[in-house]
Structure formats: C-alpha cells, structure tokens
Coordinates of C-alpha atoms in Angstrom, one line a residue:
Chain A
M1 CA -0.8 -0.7 -25.6
L2 CA -0.7 3.0 -25.3
N3 CA 0.2 2.3 -21.2
P4 CA 2.5 -0.8 -21.2
L5 CA 2.7 -0.9 -16.8
L6 CA -1.1 -1.1 -17.6
R7 CA -1.2 -4.1 -19.8
A8 CA 1.3 -5.8 -16.1
E9 CA -0.8 -4.5 -13.7
W10 CA -3.0 -6.4 -15.3
L11 CA -1.2 -9.6 -15.7
R12 CA 0.3 -9.6 -12.5
E13 CA -3.8 -9.6 -11.7
G14 CA -5.8 -11.5 -13.8
R15 CA -3.4 -14.3 -12.3
S16 CA -3.3 -14.4 -8.7
N17 CA -6.1 -15.5 -6.9
R18 CA -7.4 -12.7 -5.2
L19 CA -9.8 -11.9 -8.1
A20 CA -11.8 -13.9 -8.5
V21 CA -12.3 -14.8 -5.0
S22 CA -12.9 -11.1 -4.3
I23 CA -15.9 -11.7 -7.6
I24 CA -17.6 -15.5 -6.2
F25 CA -17.1 -13.3 -2.9
Y26 CA -19.5 -10.1 -4.0
N27 CA -22.1 -12.3 -6.6
A28 CA -22.2 -14.5 -3.0
V29 CA -24.0 -11.9 -0.8
L30 CA -25.1 -10.1 -4.2
A31 CA -26.6 -13.2 -4.9
L32 CA -27.7 -14.3 -1.0
I33 CA -30.0 -11.1 -0.5
I34 CA -31.8 -12.3 -3.8
I35 CA -33.5 -15.6 -2.1
L36 CA -33.5 -13.8 1.6
F37 CA -35.8 -11.9 -0.2
M38 CA -37.2 -15.1 -1.4
I39 CA -37.9 -17.0 1.6
F40 CA -39.2 -14.6 3.1
N41 CA -41.9 -12.8 0.3
T42 CA -42.9 -16.7 0.1
E43 CA -46.0 -15.9 0.3
S44 CA -46.2 -14.2 -2.8
F45 CA -45.3 -16.9 -4.6
Q46 CA -48.4 -18.9 -3.3
E47 CA -50.6 -18.5 -5.8
G48 CA -49.1 -18.9 -9.8
Y49 CA -46.2 -16.5 -9.8
Y50 CA -48.0 -13.9 -8.5
F51 CA -45.9 -11.5 -6.8
D52 CA -45.7 -8.0 -4.9
P53 CA -43.0 -5.4 -7.3
A54 CA -43.5 -3.4 -4.4
V55 CA -41.8 -5.8 -2.3
Y56 CA -39.7 -6.2 -4.4
R57 CA -38.7 -3.4 -6.3
F58 CA -37.2 -2.4 -2.4
Q59 CA -34.4 -6.1 -3.6
Y60 CA -33.0 -3.6 -6.4
F61 CA -32.7 -1.0 -3.9
I62 CA -30.4 -2.8 -1.3
I63 CA -29.0 -4.7 -3.9
S64 CA -28.2 -1.4 -6.2
A65 CA -27.1 0.3 -2.8
I66 CA -24.5 -2.4 -1.2
Q67 CA -22.8 -2.7 -4.9
V68 CA -21.6 0.7 -4.5
G69 CA -21.2 -0.5 -0.2
L70 CA -19.2 -3.2 -1.3
I71 CA -17.3 -1.8 -3.5
L72 CA -17.0 1.1 -1.4
L73 CA -15.0 -0.4 1.6
F74 CA -13.7 -2.8 -1.4
I75 CA -11.0 -0.5 -3.5
P76 CA -9.5 0.4 0.0
F77 CA -8.3 -2.9 1.2
S78 CA -7.5 -3.5 -2.9
V79 CA -5.2 -0.5 -4.0
W80 CA -3.2 -1.7 -0.2
G81 CA -2.7 -5.4 -1.9
I82 CA -1.7 -3.8 -5.4
F83 CA 1.0 -1.1 -4.4
I84 CA 2.6 -3.7 -1.1
R85 CA 3.8 -6.7 -3.9
D86 CA 5.7 -7.5 -5.7
N87 CA 9.1 -4.8 -5.6
D88 CA 6.4 -1.7 -6.8
G89 CA 8.9 0.5 -4.7
E90 CA 11.6 -0.5 -6.2
M91 CA 10.8 -0.4 -10.1
L92 CA 9.4 3.4 -9.2
R93 CA 12.5 4.8 -7.4
R94 CA 14.3 3.7 -10.3
Y95 CA 12.2 4.3 -13.7
R96 CA 11.1 7.8 -12.0
V97 CA 13.9 10.1 -13.3
I98 CA 12.1 9.4 -17.6
P99 CA 9.7 11.2 -18.3
G100 CA 5.4 10.9 -18.3
F101 CA 7.1 7.6 -16.3
S102 CA 4.8 9.0 -12.9
R103 CA 1.9 9.8 -15.0
K104 CA 1.8 6.2 -16.9
Y105 CA 2.2 4.3 -12.7
V106 CA -0.9 6.5 -11.4
L107 CA -3.2 6.5 -14.1
S108 CA -2.2 2.2 -14.8
K109 CA -3.5 2.2 -11.1
I110 CA -6.3 4.0 -11.1
G111 CA -6.3 1.6 -14.8
L112 CA -6.9 -1.2 -12.5
I113 CA -9.2 -0.1 -9.2
M114 CA -11.9 0.9 -12.4
S115 CA -11.6 -3.0 -15.1
I116 CA -11.7 -5.2 -11.2
A117 CA -14.8 -2.6 -10.8
L118 CA -15.7 -3.3 -14.6
L119 CA -15.0 -6.9 -14.0
L120 CA -17.8 -7.4 -10.4
Y121 CA -20.5 -5.1 -12.7
I122 CA -20.8 -7.1 -15.9
S123 CA -20.3 -10.7 -13.2
S124 CA -23.2 -9.1 -11.1
L125 CA -25.2 -8.6 -14.0
P126 CA -27.0 -11.4 -13.9
V127 CA -28.3 -11.2 -10.5
L128 CA -29.2 -8.3 -11.4
S129 CA -30.8 -9.0 -14.3
L130 CA -33.1 -12.0 -12.1
A131 CA -33.6 -8.3 -9.3
C132 CA -34.5 -6.4 -12.6
I133 CA -37.8 -8.5 -13.6
Y134 CA -38.8 -9.4 -9.7
S135 CA -39.0 -6.1 -9.2
G136 CA -40.0 -4.4 -12.7
V137 CA -37.9 -1.7 -13.1
A138 CA -36.3 -0.6 -15.7
W139 CA -33.8 -2.1 -17.6
T140 CA -32.5 0.8 -17.7
E141 CA -31.4 1.4 -13.9
I142 CA -29.0 -1.9 -14.6
I143 CA -26.6 0.6 -16.8
R144 CA -27.0 3.7 -14.9
L145 CA -26.3 1.3 -11.6
G146 CA -23.1 0.7 -13.8
F147 CA -22.2 4.9 -14.6
M148 CA -22.9 5.1 -10.4
L149 CA -20.8 1.9 -10.0
M150 CA -17.8 3.3 -11.9
F151 CA -17.9 6.4 -10.7
F152 CA -17.1 5.5 -7.2
S153 CA -15.0 3.4 -8.2
F154 CA -12.5 6.2 -9.9
W155 CA -13.3 8.9 -7.0
S156 CA -12.6 6.0 -4.5
G157 CA -9.7 4.8 -6.6
S158 CA -8.1 7.6 -7.2
I159 CA -8.5 8.6 -3.4
A160 CA -7.2 5.3 -2.6
V161 CA -3.7 5.3 -5.0
Y162 CA -3.4 9.2 -4.1
A163 CA -2.8 8.2 -0.2
F164 CA -0.7 4.8 -0.5
I165 CA 1.6 7.2 -3.5
C166 CA 2.1 9.8 -0.4
R167 CA 2.9 6.9 2.3
Q168 CA 5.4 4.8 1.7
N169 CA 3.9 2.3 4.7
G170 CA 0.6 0.7 3.8
I171 CA -0.6 1.0 7.3
R172 CA -0.7 4.9 7.1
G173 CA -1.4 4.6 3.2
F174 CA -3.9 3.1 4.5
S175 CA -5.0 5.5 7.3
L176 CA -4.9 8.3 5.3
D177 CA -7.6 6.5 2.6
V178 CA -9.2 5.6 5.5
F179 CA -9.9 9.6 6.4
I180 CA -10.8 11.5 3.3
N181 CA -13.0 9.3 2.9
L182 CA -14.6 9.8 6.1
F183 CA -14.0 13.9 5.8
F184 CA -16.3 12.9 2.6
F185 CA -18.6 11.0 3.2
T186 CA -19.1 12.5 6.9
G187 CA -17.7 15.8 7.7
T188 CA -19.1 17.3 4.7
L189 CA -22.3 16.6 6.5
L190 CA -20.9 17.5 10.0
L191 CA -19.4 21.2 8.0
S192 CA -22.8 22.1 7.1
E193 CA -24.2 21.2 9.4
F194 CA -21.9 23.6 11.8
I195 CA -22.6 26.6 9.1
H196 CA -25.9 25.7 9.3
S197 CA -26.0 26.6 13.0
V198 CA -23.6 29.8 13.8
A199 CA -25.3 31.3 10.4
A200 CA -29.3 30.1 12.8
L201 CA -28.2 31.4 16.6
S202 CA -25.6 34.9 15.1
Q203 CA -27.7 36.2 12.9
G204 CA -30.9 35.1 12.2
A205 CA -32.7 35.1 8.9
D206 CA -31.0 36.3 6.1
A207 CA -27.9 34.6 7.9
V208 CA -29.8 30.9 7.1
A209 CA -30.3 31.7 3.8
D210 CA -27.0 32.8 2.6
S211 CA -25.6 30.1 4.6
A212 CA -27.7 27.6 3.0
D213 CA -26.5 27.9 -0.8
I214 CA -23.1 27.3 1.2
C215 CA -23.9 24.3 3.0
M216 CA -25.2 22.5 -0.9
L217 CA -21.8 24.4 -2.3
L218 CA -20.9 21.5 1.0
V219 CA -22.2 18.5 0.4
S220 CA -22.6 18.2 -3.4
F221 CA -18.7 17.3 -2.9
N222 CA -20.8 14.5 -0.5
P223 CA -19.7 11.7 -3.1
L224 CA -23.0 9.6 -1.7
V225 CA -25.6 12.8 -2.5
C226 CA -25.1 10.8 -6.7
L227 CA -26.4 7.4 -4.5
T228 CA -29.5 8.8 -3.4
G229 CA -30.4 10.9 -6.2
Y230 CA -29.8 7.0 -8.2
L231 CA -31.3 5.4 -5.1
A232 CA -34.8 8.2 -5.7
N233 CA -34.7 7.3 -8.7
I234 CA -36.3 3.6 -8.4
T235 CA -37.8 3.7 -5.8
G236 CA -39.1 7.3 -6.3
D237 CA -38.8 8.9 -2.9
N238 CA -37.0 11.7 -2.9
S239 CA -37.6 12.3 1.6
V240 CA -33.4 11.7 2.0
I241 CA -32.4 15.6 0.1
N242 CA -35.8 17.4 1.0
A243 CA -35.6 16.4 4.6
F244 CA -32.3 17.8 4.5
C245 CA -32.9 20.9 2.2
S246 CA -35.7 22.4 4.7
H247 CA -33.4 21.6 7.5
I248 CA -31.2 23.9 5.9
G249 CA -33.6 26.6 4.6
F250 CA -33.3 25.9 1.0
D251 CA -35.7 25.9 -1.0
N252 CA -35.9 22.8 -3.5
S253 CA -38.9 22.6 -4.9
G254 CA -37.6 23.8 -8.5
K255 CA -37.2 21.4 -10.6
M256 CA -33.9 23.0 -12.2
F257 CA -32.7 21.8 -8.4
S258 CA -33.1 18.0 -9.0
F259 CA -31.9 18.0 -12.6
T260 CA -28.5 20.1 -11.8
F261 CA -27.9 19.4 -8.5
F262 CA -27.1 15.7 -8.5
K263 CA -25.1 16.1 -11.4
L264 CA -23.3 19.5 -10.3
A265 CA -22.6 16.8 -7.7
G266 CA -20.8 13.9 -10.4
L267 CA -19.7 15.7 -11.7
A268 CA -17.9 17.2 -8.7
G269 CA -17.0 14.1 -7.7
I270 CA -14.9 13.1 -10.7
L271 CA -13.4 16.7 -10.4
I272 CA -12.4 15.7 -7.2
G273 CA -11.1 11.7 -7.8
L274 CA -9.2 14.2 -11.4
L275 CA -6.9 16.0 -8.5
F276 CA -6.9 13.7 -6.9
L277 CA -5.2 12.4 -9.7
Y278 CA -3.1 15.5 -10.6
R279 CA -1.8 15.7 -6.8
A280 CA -0.6 12.0 -6.9
V281 CA 1.3 13.1 -9.9
A282 CA 3.1 16.2 -8.8
Y283 CA 4.2 14.1 -5.4
L284 CA 5.8 11.6 -8.3
D285 CA 7.9 14.5 -9.6
Q286 CA 8.0 16.3 -7.6
D287 CA 12.3 17.3 -7.3
A288 CA 13.2 13.7 -4.6
R289 CA 16.5 15.9 -3.1
R290 CA 13.3 17.1 -1.1
R291 CA 11.8 14.2 -1.1
D292 CA 14.9 12.2 -0.3
A293 CA 15.3 14.7 2.3
L294 CA 12.3 14.9 4.0
V295 CA 13.0 11.2 4.4
K296 CA 16.4 11.7 6.2
A297 CA 14.4 14.6 8.3
E298 CA 11.9 12.2 9.9
T299 CA 14.2 9.7 10.5
L300 CA 16.5 11.9 12.3
Chain B
M1 CA 33.2 9.5 -19.4
L2 CA 30.4 9.3 -15.5
E3 CA 31.8 12.4 -13.4
F4 CA 31.3 12.2 -9.2
Q5 CA 31.1 15.2 -8.0
N6 CA 31.0 16.4 -4.2
L7 CA 29.3 14.1 -3.8
T8 CA 28.1 13.5 -0.3
V9 CA 25.3 10.9 0.8
S10 CA 23.9 10.8 4.1
R11 CA 20.9 8.3 4.9
D12 CA 19.8 7.4 8.8
N13 CA 22.4 9.6 10.4
R14 CA 25.0 8.3 8.6
R15 CA 27.4 10.3 6.0
I16 CA 27.5 7.6 3.5
L17 CA 29.2 9.0 0.5
D18 CA 32.0 11.9 1.9
Q19 CA 32.9 14.4 -0.8
L20 CA 33.0 12.3 -3.3
N21 CA 34.8 12.7 -6.3
M22 CA 36.1 10.7 -9.1
E23 CA 35.7 10.0 -12.7
V24 CA 35.6 6.7 -14.9
V25 CA 36.4 6.6 -18.0
D26 CA 34.5 5.7 -21.3
G27 CA 36.0 2.6 -22.6
S28 CA 36.9 1.4 -18.8
I29 CA 35.8 -1.8 -16.8
V30 CA 35.6 -0.5 -13.2
G31 CA 35.5 -2.9 -10.0
L32 CA 34.3 -1.1 -6.9
L33 CA 36.2 -2.7 -4.1
G34 CA 36.4 -2.7 -0.2
P35 CA 35.0 -3.7 3.4
D36 CA 31.9 0.2 2.2
S37 CA 30.0 -2.8 1.0
D38 CA 26.4 1.4 2.0
A39 CA 28.7 3.4 -0.8
K40 CA 29.2 1.1 -3.0
R41 CA 26.1 0.0 -3.4
M42 CA 25.1 4.0 -3.1
V43 CA 27.7 5.3 -5.4
L44 CA 25.8 2.7 -8.2
R45 CA 22.4 4.0 -7.2
T46 CA 23.8 7.5 -7.7
A47 CA 24.4 7.6 -11.2
A48 CA 21.4 5.2 -12.0
A49 CA 19.6 8.1 -10.6
I50 CA 17.9 6.1 -7.7
E51 CA 19.2 7.5 -5.3
Y52 CA 19.8 12.2 -5.4
P53 CA 22.4 12.8 -2.8
D54 CA 22.1 15.1 -0.3
E55 CA 24.7 17.7 -2.5
G56 CA 26.9 16.6 -5.7
D57 CA 25.6 15.9 -8.9
V58 CA 27.0 12.8 -11.8
F59 CA 28.1 13.8 -14.7
L60 CA 27.2 11.1 -17.6
E61 CA 28.9 12.8 -20.6
G62 CA 28.7 15.6 -19.1
D63 CA 24.8 15.9 -18.1
S64 CA 23.5 15.8 -15.1
V65 CA 21.8 11.8 -14.3
F66 CA 19.0 13.2 -11.8
D67 CA 18.2 16.1 -15.4
K68 CA 15.2 14.5 -17.0
K69 CA 15.1 15.9 -20.3
A70 CA 18.6 15.5 -20.4
G71 CA 17.8 11.8 -21.2
T72 CA 20.9 10.3 -19.4
F73 CA 18.2 7.5 -18.6
M74 CA 18.7 6.0 -22.1
K75 CA 22.4 6.0 -21.5
Y76 CA 23.1 3.6 -18.3
G77 CA 21.5 0.9 -17.5
Y78 CA 21.0 -0.4 -13.9
M79 CA 21.5 -4.1 -12.8
S80 CA 20.0 -4.2 -8.7
D81 CA 21.4 -7.4 -6.6
D82 CA 18.0 -8.4 -5.6
H83 CA 16.9 -8.9 -9.1
V84 CA 13.8 -6.7 -9.2
F85 CA 11.2 -8.1 -10.6
F86 CA 7.2 -8.9 -11.3
H87 CA 7.0 -11.8 -10.3
Q88 CA 3.5 -13.3 -11.6
L89 CA 5.1 -11.6 -15.5
K90 CA 6.3 -14.2 -17.9
L91 CA 10.7 -13.4 -19.7
F92 CA 8.6 -11.9 -22.8
E93 CA 6.6 -9.8 -21.4
Y94 CA 8.8 -8.6 -18.4
Y95 CA 11.2 -7.2 -21.0
E96 CA 8.7 -6.3 -23.2
M97 CA 7.3 -4.2 -20.5
C98 CA 10.4 -3.3 -19.5
L99 CA 11.0 -1.8 -23.4
S100 CA 7.5 -0.2 -22.9
I101 CA 9.0 2.8 -20.5
Y102 CA 11.9 3.8 -23.0
K103 CA 9.2 3.9 -25.4
I104 CA 10.4 1.2 -27.5
R105 CA 7.7 -0.6 -28.9
G106 CA 6.1 -2.8 -31.7
R107 CA 8.9 -4.7 -33.6
M108 CA 12.1 -3.3 -32.5
A109 CA 11.0 -4.7 -29.2
R110 CA 9.8 -8.3 -30.5
I111 CA 13.2 -8.2 -32.1
R112 CA 16.0 -6.9 -28.7
I113 CA 14.5 -9.5 -26.7
E114 CA 15.0 -12.3 -29.2
D115 CA 18.5 -10.8 -29.3
I116 CA 18.6 -10.5 -25.2
I117 CA 16.8 -14.3 -24.3
E118 CA 19.3 -15.6 -27.9
L119 CA 22.6 -13.6 -25.8
L120 CA 21.3 -14.8 -22.5
D121 CA 20.4 -18.5 -23.3
L122 CA 16.9 -18.2 -21.7
E123 CA 14.8 -20.1 -24.5
K124 CA 13.9 -22.9 -21.5
Y125 CA 12.4 -20.0 -19.8
T126 CA 10.1 -18.5 -22.0
D127 CA 7.4 -20.1 -20.6
L128 CA 7.7 -19.8 -17.4
Y129 CA 6.9 -16.9 -14.9
L130 CA 9.6 -14.9 -14.0
E131 CA 8.9 -16.8 -10.1
E132 CA 9.2 -19.8 -11.3
L133 CA 12.9 -18.9 -12.9
P134 CA 15.9 -21.1 -11.8
L135 CA 17.7 -18.8 -8.5
E136 CA 21.1 -19.6 -10.9
M137 CA 19.2 -18.0 -13.8
R138 CA 17.8 -14.7 -12.2
P139 CA 20.9 -12.2 -12.6
F140 CA 20.8 -13.4 -16.1
V141 CA 17.3 -12.3 -16.3
S142 CA 18.3 -9.3 -14.7
L143 CA 21.2 -8.3 -16.8
G144 CA 19.3 -8.7 -20.0
Q145 CA 16.6 -5.6 -18.0
A146 CA 19.4 -4.0 -17.6
I147 CA 21.1 -4.1 -21.5
I148 CA 17.8 -4.1 -23.2
H149 CA 17.8 -0.7 -24.4
E150 CA 21.1 -0.7 -25.6
P151 CA 22.4 1.5 -23.1
V152 CA 26.5 2.5 -23.2
W153 CA 27.5 2.3 -19.4
L154 CA 26.8 -0.6 -17.9
L155 CA 25.6 -0.4 -13.6
L156 CA 26.1 -4.1 -12.5
D157 CA 26.4 -4.6 -8.4
H158 CA 27.4 -7.7 -7.0
P159 CA 25.9 -10.1 -10.5
F160 CA 27.8 -12.2 -9.7
N161 CA 26.2 -12.4 -6.6
G162 CA 24.5 -16.6 -6.3
L163 CA 26.0 -18.5 -9.5
D164 CA 28.0 -21.3 -9.2
G165 CA 31.6 -21.0 -11.2
L166 CA 30.6 -21.8 -14.7
G167 CA 27.8 -19.1 -13.9
R168 CA 30.6 -16.4 -13.1
E169 CA 32.8 -17.9 -16.7
R170 CA 29.4 -17.5 -18.5
M171 CA 28.6 -13.9 -15.8
K172 CA 32.7 -13.3 -16.7
N173 CA 32.1 -13.6 -20.6
L174 CA 29.2 -11.7 -22.1
L175 CA 30.7 -8.8 -20.0
V176 CA 33.4 -8.6 -21.7
Q177 CA 32.0 -8.7 -24.5
F178 CA 30.2 -6.0 -23.5
H179 CA 33.8 -4.0 -22.6
D180 CA 34.6 -5.4 -26.5
Q181 CA 31.3 -4.0 -27.8
G182 CA 31.6 -1.3 -26.2
M183 CA 30.5 -0.7 -23.0
S184 CA 31.6 1.0 -20.6
I185 CA 30.5 -0.9 -16.4
L186 CA 31.1 -0.2 -13.4
L187 CA 30.8 -3.0 -11.1
N188 CA 30.1 -3.8 -7.2
C189 CA 30.9 -6.9 -6.4
S190 CA 34.3 -9.3 -4.3
M191 CA 36.8 -9.6 -5.2
V192 CA 36.7 -13.2 -6.8
P193 CA 39.2 -14.8 -8.6
E194 CA 37.5 -13.7 -12.3
M195 CA 37.8 -10.3 -11.3
T196 CA 41.3 -9.8 -11.5
G197 CA 41.5 -10.7 -15.4
L198 CA 38.5 -8.4 -15.8
L199 CA 38.7 -5.8 -14.1
T200 CA 40.6 -2.7 -16.1
D201 CA 41.1 -0.6 -13.0
V202 CA 39.4 -0.1 -9.7
L203 CA 38.0 1.9 -6.6
V204 CA 39.0 0.8 -3.2
F205 CA 36.5 2.2 -0.1
E206 CA 37.4 2.6 3.1
E207 CA 34.2 4.7 5.1
G208 CA 32.8 6.8 2.8
K209 CA 35.7 7.3 0.3
I210 CA 38.3 5.5 -2.2
A211 CA 41.0 4.9 -0.3
V212 CA 42.7 3.3 -2.9
S213 CA 42.7 3.7 -7.1
G214 CA 43.7 3.1 -10.2
P215 CA 44.3 -0.2 -12.4
I216 CA 44.3 -3.0 -11.5
E217 CA 48.0 -4.3 -11.4
E218 CA 48.8 -1.7 -10.2
V219 CA 46.9 -1.7 -6.7
V220 CA 47.7 -5.0 -6.3
E221 CA 51.1 -4.4 -6.2
Q222 CA 51.0 -0.9 -3.8
I223 CA 48.6 -3.1 -1.5
M224 CA 51.2 -6.2 -1.9
H225 CA 54.2 -4.5 -1.3
E226 CA 52.9 -2.7 1.9
R227 CA 53.0 -5.8 3.5
P228 CA 54.6 -6.3 6.8
V229 CA 58.0 -7.1 7.3
R230 CA 58.9 -9.4 9.6
M231 CA 62.8 -9.6 10.9
H232 CA 64.2 -12.2 13.1
V233 CA 67.0 -11.7 14.8
L234 CA 69.4 -13.5 16.4
S235 CA 71.9 -11.5 18.5
N236 CA 72.3 -7.8 18.3
M237 CA 68.3 -6.3 18.0
D238 CA 69.7 -2.8 19.4
G239 CA 72.2 -2.9 16.3
A240 CA 68.7 -3.8 14.0
L241 CA 67.3 -0.9 16.2
D242 CA 69.0 1.4 15.3
V243 CA 69.6 1.5 11.4
L244 CA 65.7 1.0 11.2
K245 CA 65.2 3.8 13.9
T246 CA 67.8 6.6 11.6
N247 CA 65.9 5.5 8.0
D248 CA 63.4 7.9 7.2
L249 CA 60.5 4.5 4.8
V250 CA 60.5 2.8 8.5
E251 CA 57.0 3.0 10.3
R252 CA 55.4 1.0 13.5
V253 CA 58.7 -1.4 14.1
I254 CA 57.7 -3.5 16.2
V255 CA 59.4 -6.6 18.9
D256 CA 58.2 -8.7 19.3
G257 CA 60.1 -12.0 20.6
S258 CA 63.9 -13.0 18.4
H259 CA 61.3 -11.1 15.9
V260 CA 61.4 -7.1 14.5
I261 CA 58.3 -6.4 12.5
F262 CA 57.6 -3.4 10.9
R263 CA 56.6 -1.4 7.7
F264 CA 59.1 -0.9 4.6
R265 CA 57.5 2.1 2.5
G266 CA 60.6 2.3 -0.1
D267 CA 61.3 0.6 -3.3
D268 CA 62.6 -3.2 -3.9
I269 CA 67.0 -1.2 -3.9
E270 CA 65.7 1.0 -1.3
E271 CA 65.4 -2.4 0.9
A272 CA 67.9 -4.0 -0.3
R273 CA 70.5 -0.6 1.5
L274 CA 68.5 -1.2 3.9
L275 CA 69.0 -5.0 4.5
S276 CA 72.5 -4.8 3.1
A277 CA 72.7 -2.2 6.7
I278 CA 71.8 -3.9 9.1
V279 CA 73.9 -6.5 8.1
K280 CA 76.6 -4.0 7.9
N281 CA 76.1 -3.5 12.0
G282 CA 77.1 -6.8 13.2
V283 CA 73.1 -8.2 13.2
L284 CA 73.0 -11.6 12.6
L285 CA 69.3 -12.6 11.1
Q286 CA 68.2 -16.4 10.6
N287 CA 64.9 -14.7 8.3
Y288 CA 64.1 -11.7 6.9
T289 CA 60.4 -12.0 4.8
R290 CA 57.1 -10.2 4.2
D291 CA 54.7 -11.3 5.8
R292 CA 52.1 -13.4 3.8
I293 CA 48.2 -11.4 3.1
N294 CA 44.9 -12.8 1.7
L295 CA 44.6 -10.1 -0.9
D296 CA 41.3 -10.7 -0.5
D297 CA 41.1 -10.1 2.8
I298 CA 41.7 -6.6 1.8
L299 CA 39.6 -6.5 -1.2
W300 CA 36.7 -8.7 -0.5
R301 CA 34.3 -8.0 0.9

C-alpha cells in the first residue's frame, strides 16, 4: 500500500465500536424520517397504493439535507476522536524527520474521514432508494447525493484535520474547526451583505452593480451554495439563490449562470479543502525548532 | 560516532541540558546514569530528532540528525520508556506499518518481521492485539520496533523497566547480541546489577551537565575512592588534626566526638603516608576506615 498509515488508520477505526454506532445512529435517523412521513401521510395509502409523489418529493429533499447536515455535524467530533486516541502525537514527533511522512500522515487522516463518509452513504442506500421510489425522483439523484456527501466530507474533513494538527489541545482544535466552518457558512454571507450595504449607502447604483460581482464571488466560497443547487434540482425551486441575487442586484437570469455558478462553488470548495490540507502538511514540515521554541515561549 | 555539540535544551522555563558536549564512539554500550532523569531522557530524544534543541546540534557519523535529506533516520532506532503503540493493531500489522514508514515493503518486509518475531520470542503473541499483550512483553515489542529497520545505533530509554529478573536477563542478552553484531547502544537506565556486565562506558548526569564520564570500571573506582574516611581517635585529637590540616590532599575535615571524618583525594600510597604521619605524631587510633556507600545511591535513578 502506498500509504501505510491509511491502512493502520482503517484497521484502528474498524476495530473500534465508534464506527458501528455511527452507522446505526445515522441510518436510524434517516429511517425515522421515512416512518414519520408515512405516518403523517397515511391518507395517501387509503386507496390502494396510491400516494402523492409531490409530498414525498420533500421527503427525499429532507433526507438529502439531513444527510449533509449529519456529515457536517459528525465530522468535527469524529476527527477529534481520531486525533486524541492512541499516542498519535508521540508517533508524529518520532517520525516527522522522515521525508514525506507529514504528507502521508495528513492524507491518511483525510482518507479515513472520507472512507467513513462513504461507508455511511453506502449503508444509507436502502433508505435512500425507498425515498427515491416514493418521491418519484430519478435514481441518478442518489449518485449525485453521493458526490455531494463526498464533497462535504472532503471540505469539512480538510478543515478539521488542519485545525486539530495546528492546535495540540483537542478543545482548541475543535474550537478552531468550528470557527472556520462558521466563517465559511455565515461569514461569507455576512461579509457580502456588509459589502453590499456599504456600496449601497456610499456610492449609489453603479457601486452596487460592481459590489454584486464581489458578493457573488464571496458567496461562491460558501459550500452551502452547492447544496442549494443540488436541492433546487430535486424540487425544481431555485428561490433561495434567486432571492439572494435580487437582493444584491445580480442578474442571474442567464442560462450560463446556473451552469457555471454552482460548478464554480464546487470547484472553490475543493480548492479550499486542498489548501487546508497543504497548510496542514506545511505546518508539520516547518522547522520544528521554531515550533518547539513557540511551545516554549507559550509556556513561559 | 554520535556527537553532541553545545546542546542546550530548555522546557517549561527550565534548563534541561546546558551546553552539552560529548562524543560517543562506535561499538560502545554507554549507560546514562545519575539523578537527572530529565537530562538523560532529553539526550536520547534529541539524538533521535524527537525534540529539537534551543542551541547546538547532534551529529551521527558527521550528519545532523535533524537534516531530513541526510537520511540519518535510517541509522538509529529509538525505544521509548512508555512503549508507544497503536493498541488496536496486531503485532505483524504494527511492524508492517513501521517498516512501511521506512519504505521497506513486500517480501523483504515480511521476512524481516518474521526474523524479529523469532528473535524476540514473540511467536505466541502474533494473534493478539497490542493492547492485549502481557506487560512484560511490551518492552520487547518496543525493542523490535527500534531494530526493525536494522539501524547501527540504538537509543533506548529505560529498556529494563517493567521486567522481572528473567526478563532483564533476556533483555541484557539481546543487547549484548546486538552489540556483537556491530550495533552501538546508548541507553538510559538505572544502575541495576545487570549493568555492570553490560556497559562499556557510563555518563553520570547532574543538573543538566555531565558529572562523571568514562569506562565503567574507572568511574566506579573514582566514586569508591571519594568515600569519606572515618578515624576513631582515642587520644591526642589535636595532633591528628594538625597532620590533617597540613596535608593538601585532605579536605572537609569534621570532628564528631572522638571520630574524625574527612575526604582524601590522594592515591593508596599517599593515604598510607598520611596514616603513618598521624601515628608518628603520637595519635592513638582505634579505627581507620572508609565509609560504606551504596553504589546504587550514586548511580541509581
């Protein structure tokens, strides 16, 4: 195997109770949603097996959104558990002098995180298929949801790996992880709103038009944009992005917008993930004399 | 040769190593002894490039151990005292991972692991997870991880910890075997009886510096020779003190009732002359002896 650490990580994770509990909990939540939908729409079954797909379309919408939400919620805690166990710190200090070890270490962590996310997705396929059948959604949406989950697990996992590597303390790593996630989820929106408001107040219509481009660029770094595009594709309702664009004065009526904007957001998310992984490797590789000196300075 | 140049390490606002300069020649088994356990541990950890010094450097066969490109990491193996493992791996998997980190894979890795398991007598434990290993086997697993890539230097931090008498004997025999195969060994240990037949040289640390160093026989003789002398004087105490005060090799004279205690820095002949001078001065001695000391009290930590 090219990365010996990834195999060791997978063996360690597979032999712990945490993975099994995660799969059970994950699928239990999804199954509960299906059951609740059936309970609250029993009248649909009164005339044979007739049911209203339009109602169930939102079931798939909710299940997809919850899956992404669970991944985003699950990953910081999962990565915290991965980093604090079992003498990782000592192993890292012992082998960091070997060239290439830092890269393998970081890649093993993100590889494990994405493998767990893939396993959760695969385990949820029966539930997803059922929701797909009831809602009348095309089966290709399941494939797209898989890609969406991999995207979010890569994005969130990269940030979490960076945060826990840069902060030796688990609490601080978790805090940094949450902070960075909040920055991208809400900070980009708040910042674009701030830019739009300043432009509108200070310089009039021309400035608003220019600031709309900047705002859209900022928002493209928000990973929820990809989710919005995916969910809009299921429901056929693009009102969220339409409302935002009209608020900041951006013309999104062109066909190219739908094609490029969400793709751009996806690409931005992948690049951000790669950037955080690169920074994590760089942090491990930087002159450890300086790092140990910083640790000494912090304790003085 | 393993060379420490002007090595200074501070942690938590405390100087652990202070301008350490020392050379450890190839082919030796050097014991780090003395009361300063932090300094001894830090010597090994800086030599293994685990801790970075504030000043100075460590050179192994002319290359800095902190220089990744020099590849010195292949030349030494480090064994920690807390036996760091991945507890949910089995023995073979753990060794396989360690070898892969050193880019040794495939059939060669498998053969090497089987040799190590056989050498360390770990065949019975290959099906167990590392967390299930008996405590007395963990030092040997840790030793296996240190030697798995066939280094020429071994840096061992308390290799005898957690072992009973038979285990210590087995560990000692293994270290002697590695030494006979050409490995040089630097180990942090307590002065237990097995050490006298194992070590070729010792370095005694106190307060971040080397207090005593050299071949173990010379160090022990030096320590034994520095034991205080105790005389029981029956009469003419003043005469005895006069002789002692005029001798340059006598220091720290203490009178305790009818006993006189002092340190003598000379050799056996000079000591005999001192004793003769005291007796010639009319001093009546009932007893002249060296205080008993426990060698472990000096070297044990």
